[in-house]
Amino acid sequence: MTDLWSDLLSCLALDTRPDGAFEGRNQELGYHRIFGGQLLAQSIRAAQLACPDKAVKSLHVQFARAGRPQEPVRYEVTRHHKGGSFAMLTVMARQTQGVAAVAAVSLHSREEGPDQQIAFPLPAVPGAEHDVDLSLLPWDTRAVVDVDSQKSEPPEYDLWMRTPTVAPELAPALTAYASDLSLIGTALRPLEGVTQHDSGTAFSSAVTAHTVWFHRPFTTDEWLLLRHQSPLLAHGRCYGRGDVLTARGSLVASFAQEALLRFRTIA
């Protein structure tokens, strides 16, 4: 069986092509399409390689079509602006069939200044009895509630995660990757008897747009809380958002997503 952690790290080690573009291999997941989180993570890595003197502060991705896992992804970076403090890039993820995704990426040089935020009351990190197995996340994950409960529950989900020790520059890519996993499942929680495992039977789903904002430097090898909320499911689409917090309550990132959620029958 493929070591999923090593496989993911290999996918984040993009190759630089002679024409200045970057190329990334795909995860060996056995799926019919590329996981969107991989495209998010690789887009961040392409932006970091193209502008290494600044940190990614935001990423907004529009997904154009399903990526084919049997073909590497080419990342073409266009630099629109680079100043002393900010830079703006677009990253186009392309395969022979056409564009799979387009990312607008903003980067920023770290600056000193006031640092304040509202308080986020957080529970303690759950114990090992709350370990959950999320196949796409090859690291420690814990949750007190079951995102795939058959019961009708509020559209909220708290997921704790901690990766193995890894270079700090990979934290944004790994966090963006994880942020793509559970928002559709969160949107489904109020529906009795329906979970994300019913994709392809009760409904069809696909992420159409995903945004991540990075607020502070952080690492992923200490516990992080991904706090999901989905306030809307309507007209064949769902919308979700979330925050990423350290165990000490520091807000380090936020994310939002729109997805297709088309039911074949009324649930």
mmCIF file of C-alpha atoms in Angstrom:
data_model
loop_
_atom_site.group_PDB
_atom_site.id
_atom_site.type_symbol
_atom_site.label_atom_id
_atom_site.label_comp_id
_atom_site.label_asym_id
_atom_site.label_seq_id
_atom_site.Cartn_x
_atom_site.Cartn_y
_atom_site.Cartn_z
ATOM 1 C CA MET A 1 0.000 0.000 0.000
ATOM 2 C CA THR A 2 1.239 3.473 -0.835
ATOM 3 C CA ASP A 3 2.494 5.533 2.115
ATOM 4 C CA LEU A 4 -0.045 8.368 1.785
ATOM 5 C CA TRP A 5 2.060 10.870 3.735
ATOM 6 C CA SER A 6 5.171 10.334 1.610
ATOM 7 C CA ASP A 7 2.997 10.317 -1.492
ATOM 8 C CA LEU A 8 1.502 13.712 -0.611
ATOM 9 C CA LEU A 9 4.903 15.228 0.182
ATOM 10 C CA SER A 10 6.158 13.962 -3.169
ATOM 11 C CA CYS A 11 3.252 15.704 -4.895
ATOM 12 C CA LEU A 12 4.191 18.980 -3.187
ATOM 13 C CA ALA A 13 7.779 18.775 -4.497
ATOM 14 C CA LEU A 14 7.061 20.461 -7.830
ATOM 15 C CA ASP A 15 9.524 20.180 -10.699
ATOM 16 C CA THR A 16 10.647 23.344 -12.467
ATOM 17 C CA ARG A 17 10.309 23.070 -16.243
ATOM 18 C CA PRO A 18 12.737 24.725 -18.720
ATOM 19 C CA ASP A 19 10.093 27.309 -19.671
ATOM 20 C CA GLY A 20 9.615 28.404 -16.050
ATOM 21 C CA ALA A 21 6.387 26.517 -15.409
ATOM 22 C CA PHE A 22 6.102 23.919 -12.656
ATOM 23 C CA GLU A 23 4.864 20.351 -12.804
ATOM 24 C CA GLY A 24 3.377 18.182 -10.085
ATOM 25 C CA ARG A 25 2.573 14.495 -9.968
ATOM 26 C CA ASN A 26 -0.764 13.294 -8.604
ATOM 27 C CA GLN A 27 -1.647 11.342 -5.512
ATOM 28 C CA GLU A 28 -2.144 7.617 -5.898
ATOM 29 C CA LEU A 29 -5.680 7.464 -4.527
ATOM 30 C CA GLY A 30 -7.402 5.261 -7.076
ATOM 31 C CA TYR A 31 -10.041 7.944 -7.723
ATOM 32 C CA HIS A 32 -11.447 8.893 -11.108
ATOM 33 C CA ARG A 33 -10.440 12.524 -10.592
ATOM 34 C CA ILE A 34 -7.779 14.544 -8.771
ATOM 35 C CA PHE A 35 -8.712 15.556 -5.218
ATOM 36 C CA GLY A 36 -9.276 19.310 -5.205
ATOM 37 C CA GLY A 37 -7.142 19.714 -2.094
ATOM 38 C CA GLN A 38 -4.136 18.524 -4.072
ATOM 39 C CA LEU A 39 -4.686 21.271 -6.656
ATOM 40 C CA LEU A 40 -5.019 23.863 -3.869
ATOM 41 C CA ALA A 41 -1.814 22.702 -2.211
ATOM 42 C CA GLN A 42 0.183 22.533 -5.436
ATOM 43 C CA SER A 43 -1.033 25.983 -6.511
ATOM 44 C CA ILE A 44 0.301 27.378 -3.233
ATOM 45 C CA ARG A 45 3.621 25.630 -3.762
ATOM 46 C CA ALA A 46 3.883 27.036 -7.303
ATOM 47 C CA ALA A 47 3.262 30.561 -5.972
ATOM 48 C CA GLN A 48 5.862 30.094 -3.221
ATOM 49 C CA LEU A 49 8.448 28.906 -5.725
ATOM 50 C CA ALA A 50 7.695 31.789 -8.078
ATOM 51 C CA CYS A 51 7.893 34.404 -5.302
ATOM 52 C CA PRO A 52 10.090 32.938 -2.536
ATOM 53 C CA ASP A 53 10.701 36.207 -0.679
ATOM 54 C CA LYS A 54 7.048 36.597 0.385
ATOM 55 C CA ALA A 55 4.448 34.500 2.203
ATOM 56 C CA VAL A 56 1.115 33.484 0.689
ATOM 57 C CA LYS A 57 -1.668 35.486 2.344
ATOM 58 C CA SER A 58 -4.634 34.375 0.244
ATOM 59 C CA LEU A 59 -5.571 31.870 -2.421
ATOM 60 C CA HIS A 60 -8.796 31.869 -4.439
ATOM 61 C CA VAL A 61 -9.301 28.926 -6.800
ATOM 62 C CA GLN A 62 -11.977 28.386 -9.427
ATOM 63 C CA PHE A 63 -12.238 24.758 -10.537
ATOM 64 C CA ALA A 64 -12.954 24.497 -14.265
ATOM 65 C CA ARG A 65 -13.079 20.724 -14.792
ATOM 66 C CA ALA A 66 -12.145 17.478 -13.086
ATOM 67 C CA GLY A 67 -8.433 16.759 -13.232
ATOM 68 C CA ARG A 68 -7.241 13.434 -14.622
ATOM 69 C CA PRO A 69 -5.079 11.541 -12.101
ATOM 70 C CA GLN A 70 -3.140 9.627 -14.761
ATOM 71 C CA GLU A 71 -1.539 12.830 -16.119
ATOM 72 C CA PRO A 72 0.791 15.258 -14.262
ATOM 73 C CA VAL A 73 -0.462 18.806 -13.745
ATOM 74 C CA ARG A 74 1.386 21.750 -15.268
ATOM 75 C CA TYR A 75 1.297 24.986 -13.242
ATOM 76 C CA GLU A 76 1.780 28.173 -15.255
ATOM 77 C CA VAL A 77 2.442 31.238 -13.102
ATOM 78 C CA THR A 78 1.800 34.795 -14.275
ATOM 79 C CA ARG A 79 3.167 37.605 -12.118
ATOM 80 C CA HIS A 80 0.883 40.652 -12.259
ATOM 81 C CA HIS A 81 2.553 42.717 -9.547
ATOM 82 C CA LYS A 82 5.492 42.465 -7.197
ATOM 83 C CA GLY A 83 6.311 45.352 -4.904
ATOM 84 C CA GLY A 84 8.190 45.736 -1.674
ATOM 85 C CA SER A 85 5.297 44.442 0.427
ATOM 86 C CA PHE A 86 2.792 42.671 -1.821
ATOM 87 C CA ALA A 87 2.748 40.452 -4.882
ATOM 88 C CA MET A 88 -0.139 39.207 -7.017
ATOM 89 C CA LEU A 89 0.021 36.074 -9.175
ATOM 90 C CA THR A 90 -2.284 33.823 -11.100
ATOM 91 C CA VAL A 91 -1.532 30.118 -11.233
ATOM 92 C CA MET A 92 -3.127 28.063 -13.997
ATOM 93 C CA ALA A 93 -3.329 24.294 -13.460
ATOM 94 C CA ARG A 94 -3.368 22.727 -16.902
ATOM 95 C CA GLN A 95 -3.544 19.269 -18.460
ATOM 96 C CA THR A 96 -3.824 18.261 -22.114
ATOM 97 C CA GLN A 97 -7.625 18.296 -21.843
ATOM 98 C CA GLY A 98 -7.508 21.972 -20.823
ATOM 99 C CA VAL A 99 -7.456 24.059 -17.657
ATOM 100 C CA ALA A 100 -8.407 22.193 -14.472
ATOM 101 C CA ALA A 101 -8.216 25.177 -12.100
ATOM 102 C CA VAL A 102 -7.172 28.820 -11.959
ATOM 103 C CA ALA A 103 -5.850 30.388 -8.753
ATOM 104 C CA ALA A 104 -5.476 34.039 -7.818
ATOM 105 C CA VAL A 105 -2.736 34.219 -5.197
ATOM 106 C CA SER A 106 -1.749 37.211 -3.082
ATOM 107 C CA LEU A 107 1.537 37.269 -1.160
ATOM 108 C CA HIS A 108 2.837 39.624 1.513
ATOM 109 C CA SER A 109 6.106 40.336 3.282
ATOM 110 C CA ARG A 110 5.751 40.019 7.039
ATOM 111 C CA GLU A 111 5.299 43.355 8.812
ATOM 112 C CA GLU A 112 5.345 44.359 12.475
ATOM 113 C CA GLY A 113 2.420 46.172 14.076
ATOM 114 C CA PRO A 114 -0.503 45.764 16.488
ATOM 115 C CA ASP A 115 -1.633 42.152 16.947
ATOM 116 C CA GLN A 116 -5.096 41.546 18.375
ATOM 117 C CA GLN A 117 -8.072 39.274 17.773
ATOM 118 C CA ILE A 118 -11.355 38.342 19.388
ATOM 119 C CA ALA A 119 -11.251 35.460 21.830
ATOM 120 C CA PHE A 120 -12.206 32.003 20.543
ATOM 121 C CA PRO A 121 -13.261 29.812 23.474
ATOM 122 C CA LEU A 122 -11.904 26.377 22.609
ATOM 123 C CA PRO A 123 -12.301 22.973 24.218
ATOM 124 C CA ALA A 124 -9.219 20.959 25.082
ATOM 125 C CA VAL A 125 -7.779 18.779 22.333
ATOM 126 C CA PRO A 126 -9.808 15.538 22.448
ATOM 127 C CA GLY A 127 -8.080 12.414 23.697
ATOM 128 C CA ALA A 128 -6.973 9.495 21.566
ATOM 129 C CA GLU A 129 -10.365 7.817 22.049
ATOM 130 C CA HIS A 130 -11.684 10.400 19.581
ATOM 131 C CA ASP A 131 -9.252 9.480 16.785
ATOM 132 C CA VAL A 132 -10.981 9.407 13.397
ATOM 133 C CA ASP A 133 -9.795 7.817 10.174
ATOM 134 C CA LEU A 134 -10.106 10.281 7.298
ATOM 135 C CA SER A 135 -8.506 8.441 4.411
ATOM 136 C CA LEU A 136 -7.371 11.554 2.540
ATOM 137 C CA LEU A 137 -5.611 13.055 5.582
ATOM 138 C CA PRO A 138 -2.513 10.939 6.333
ATOM 139 C CA TRP A 139 -1.926 12.370 9.805
ATOM 140 C CA ASP A 140 -3.520 12.552 13.277
ATOM 141 C CA THR A 141 -7.182 13.638 13.190
ATOM 142 C CA ARG A 142 -9.670 13.775 16.055
ATOM 143 C CA ALA A 143 -13.319 14.805 16.337
ATOM 144 C CA VAL A 144 -15.945 14.568 19.076
ATOM 145 C CA VAL A 145 -18.887 14.323 16.639
ATOM 146 C CA ASP A 146 -19.325 12.130 13.581
ATOM 147 C CA VAL A 147 -19.568 14.229 10.433
ATOM 148 C CA ASP A 148 -21.251 11.259 8.758
ATOM 149 C CA SER A 149 -23.968 10.701 11.353
ATOM 150 C CA GLN A 150 -27.278 9.590 9.827
ATOM 151 C CA LYS A 151 -29.144 11.831 12.287
ATOM 152 C CA SER A 152 -30.123 15.430 11.564
ATOM 153 C CA GLU A 153 -27.502 17.631 13.225
ATOM 154 C CA PRO A 154 -26.467 21.318 13.016
ATOM 155 C CA PRO A 155 -24.253 22.130 10.005
ATOM 156 C CA GLU A 156 -21.115 22.497 12.120
ATOM 157 C CA TYR A 157 -18.031 20.306 12.504
ATOM 158 C CA ASP A 158 -14.859 20.643 14.560
ATOM 159 C CA LEU A 159 -11.873 18.641 13.311
ATOM 160 C CA TRP A 160 -8.527 18.586 15.099
ATOM 161 C CA MET A 161 -5.434 17.698 13.091
ATOM 162 C CA ARG A 162 -1.686 17.327 13.575
ATOM 163 C CA THR A 163 0.803 16.326 10.887
ATOM 164 C CA PRO A 164 4.197 14.676 11.330
ATOM 165 C CA THR A 165 7.109 17.094 11.656
ATOM 166 C CA VAL A 166 7.483 18.943 8.373
ATOM 167 C CA ALA A 167 9.177 22.061 6.994
ATOM 168 C CA PRO A 168 7.251 25.202 8.084
ATOM 169 C CA GLU A 169 6.947 26.430 4.487
ATOM 170 C CA LEU A 170 4.634 23.474 3.768
ATOM 171 C CA ALA A 171 2.097 24.517 6.431
ATOM 172 C CA PRO A 172 -0.055 26.675 4.081
ATOM 173 C CA ALA A 173 -0.222 23.957 1.412
ATOM 174 C CA LEU A 174 -1.064 21.194 3.895
ATOM 175 C CA THR A 175 -3.732 23.310 5.585
ATOM 176 C CA ALA A 176 -5.335 24.289 2.282
ATOM 177 C CA TYR A 177 -5.344 20.601 1.355
ATOM 178 C CA ALA A 178 -7.168 19.674 4.570
ATOM 179 C CA SER A 179 -9.658 22.560 4.305
ATOM 180 C CA ASP A 180 -11.144 21.046 1.138
ATOM 181 C CA LEU A 181 -12.250 17.792 2.766
ATOM 182 C CA SER A 182 -15.218 18.337 5.095
ATOM 183 C CA LEU A 183 -17.314 21.346 4.076
ATOM 184 C CA ILE A 184 -19.690 19.375 1.844
ATOM 185 C CA GLY A 185 -20.112 16.812 4.616
ATOM 186 C CA THR A 186 -20.847 19.675 7.024
ATOM 187 C CA ALA A 187 -23.523 21.059 4.684
ATOM 188 C CA LEU A 188 -25.212 17.641 4.614
ATOM 189 C CA ARG A 189 -25.413 17.201 8.394
ATOM 190 C CA PRO A 190 -28.962 18.638 8.798
ATOM 191 C CA LEU A 191 -30.370 16.147 6.263
ATOM 192 C CA GLU A 192 -31.702 13.015 7.914
ATOM 193 C CA GLY A 193 -30.221 9.828 6.505
ATOM 194 C CA VAL A 194 -27.827 11.505 4.040
ATOM 195 C CA THR A 195 -24.032 11.718 4.347
ATOM 196 C CA GLN A 196 -21.154 12.455 2.005
ATOM 197 C CA HIS A 197 -20.814 8.698 1.416
ATOM 198 C CA ASP A 198 -24.024 8.950 -0.641
ATOM 199 C CA SER A 199 -22.249 10.974 -3.324
ATOM 200 C CA GLY A 200 -22.941 9.408 -6.701
ATOM 201 C CA THR A 201 -26.185 7.810 -5.547
ATOM 202 C CA ALA A 202 -28.381 10.281 -3.646
ATOM 203 C CA PHE A 203 -26.597 13.341 -5.022
ATOM 204 C CA SER A 204 -23.730 14.629 -7.167
ATOM 205 C CA SER A 205 -21.160 17.002 -5.717
ATOM 206 C CA ALA A 206 -18.115 18.915 -6.888
ATOM 207 C CA VAL A 207 -16.273 21.913 -5.484
ATOM 208 C CA THR A 208 -16.568 24.938 -7.779
ATOM 209 C CA ALA A 209 -14.578 27.550 -5.821
ATOM 210 C CA HIS A 210 -12.372 27.550 -2.732
ATOM 211 C CA THR A 211 -10.612 30.357 -0.870
ATOM 212 C CA VAL A 212 -8.062 30.280 1.949
ATOM 213 C CA TRP A 213 -6.659 33.261 3.872
ATOM 214 C CA PHE A 214 -3.498 32.946 5.953
ATOM 215 C CA HIS A 215 -3.308 35.368 8.867
ATOM 216 C CA ARG A 216 -0.209 34.396 10.840
ATOM 217 C CA PRO A 217 2.806 32.108 10.531
ATOM 218 C CA PHE A 218 2.098 28.664 11.999
ATOM 219 C CA THR A 219 3.112 25.033 11.848
ATOM 220 C CA THR A 220 0.991 21.934 11.283
ATOM 221 C CA ASP A 221 2.924 19.551 13.540
ATOM 222 C CA GLU A 222 1.116 20.980 16.583
ATOM 223 C CA TRP A 223 -2.629 20.521 17.043
ATOM 224 C CA LEU A 224 -4.836 22.742 14.883
ATOM 225 C CA LEU A 225 -8.613 23.021 15.005
ATOM 226 C CA LEU A 226 -10.475 23.303 11.687
ATOM 227 C CA ARG A 227 -13.862 24.720 12.677
ATOM 228 C CA HIS A 228 -16.388 24.187 9.861
ATOM 229 C CA GLN A 229 -19.782 25.816 9.368
ATOM 230 C CA SER A 230 -22.207 25.647 6.441
ATOM 231 C CA PRO A 231 -24.906 28.339 6.643
ATOM 232 C CA LEU A 232 -26.529 27.635 3.269
ATOM 233 C CA LEU A 233 -27.604 24.790 0.986
ATOM 234 C CA ALA A 234 -29.861 25.974 -1.856
ATOM 235 C CA HIS A 235 -30.439 25.857 -5.635
ATOM 236 C CA GLY A 236 -28.116 22.914 -6.207
ATOM 237 C CA ARG A 237 -25.187 24.518 -4.378
ATOM 238 C CA CYS A 238 -23.831 24.681 -0.855
ATOM 239 C CA TYR A 239 -21.668 27.271 0.851
ATOM 240 C CA GLY A 240 -19.347 26.638 3.767
ATOM 241 C CA ARG A 241 -16.676 28.466 5.706
ATOM 242 C CA GLY A 242 -14.295 27.857 8.549
ATOM 243 C CA ASP A 243 -11.405 28.995 10.707
ATOM 244 C CA VAL A 244 -8.113 27.358 11.601
ATOM 245 C CA LEU A 245 -7.037 27.873 15.205
ATOM 246 C CA THR A 246 -4.137 26.681 17.314
ATOM 247 C CA ALA A 247 -4.841 24.843 20.559
ATOM 248 C CA ARG A 248 -4.116 28.158 22.326
ATOM 249 C CA GLY A 249 -6.853 29.932 20.356
ATOM 250 C CA SER A 250 -4.712 31.841 17.858
ATOM 251 C CA LEU A 251 -6.515 32.374 14.552
ATOM 252 C CA VAL A 252 -4.000 31.431 11.850
ATOM 253 C CA ALA A 253 -6.146 30.894 8.737
ATOM 254 C CA SER A 254 -9.713 30.994 7.404
ATOM 255 C CA PHE A 255 -11.373 29.299 4.457
ATOM 256 C CA ALA A 256 -14.583 29.306 2.417
ATOM 257 C CA GLN A 257 -16.023 27.115 -0.295
ATOM 258 C CA GLU A 258 -18.862 26.892 -2.788
ATOM 259 C CA ALA A 259 -19.765 23.493 -4.222
ATOM 260 C CA LEU A 260 -22.259 21.847 -6.515
ATOM 261 C CA LEU A 261 -24.661 19.722 -4.435
ATOM 262 C CA ARG A 262 -27.327 18.406 -6.808
ATOM 263 C CA PHE A 263 -29.787 15.861 -5.430
ATOM 264 C CA ARG A 264 -31.136 13.193 -7.715
ATOM 265 C CA THR A 265 -34.163 12.805 -5.451
ATOM 266 C CA ILE A 266 -35.453 15.042 -2.674
ATOM 267 C CA ALA A 267 -33.888 13.848 0.589
#
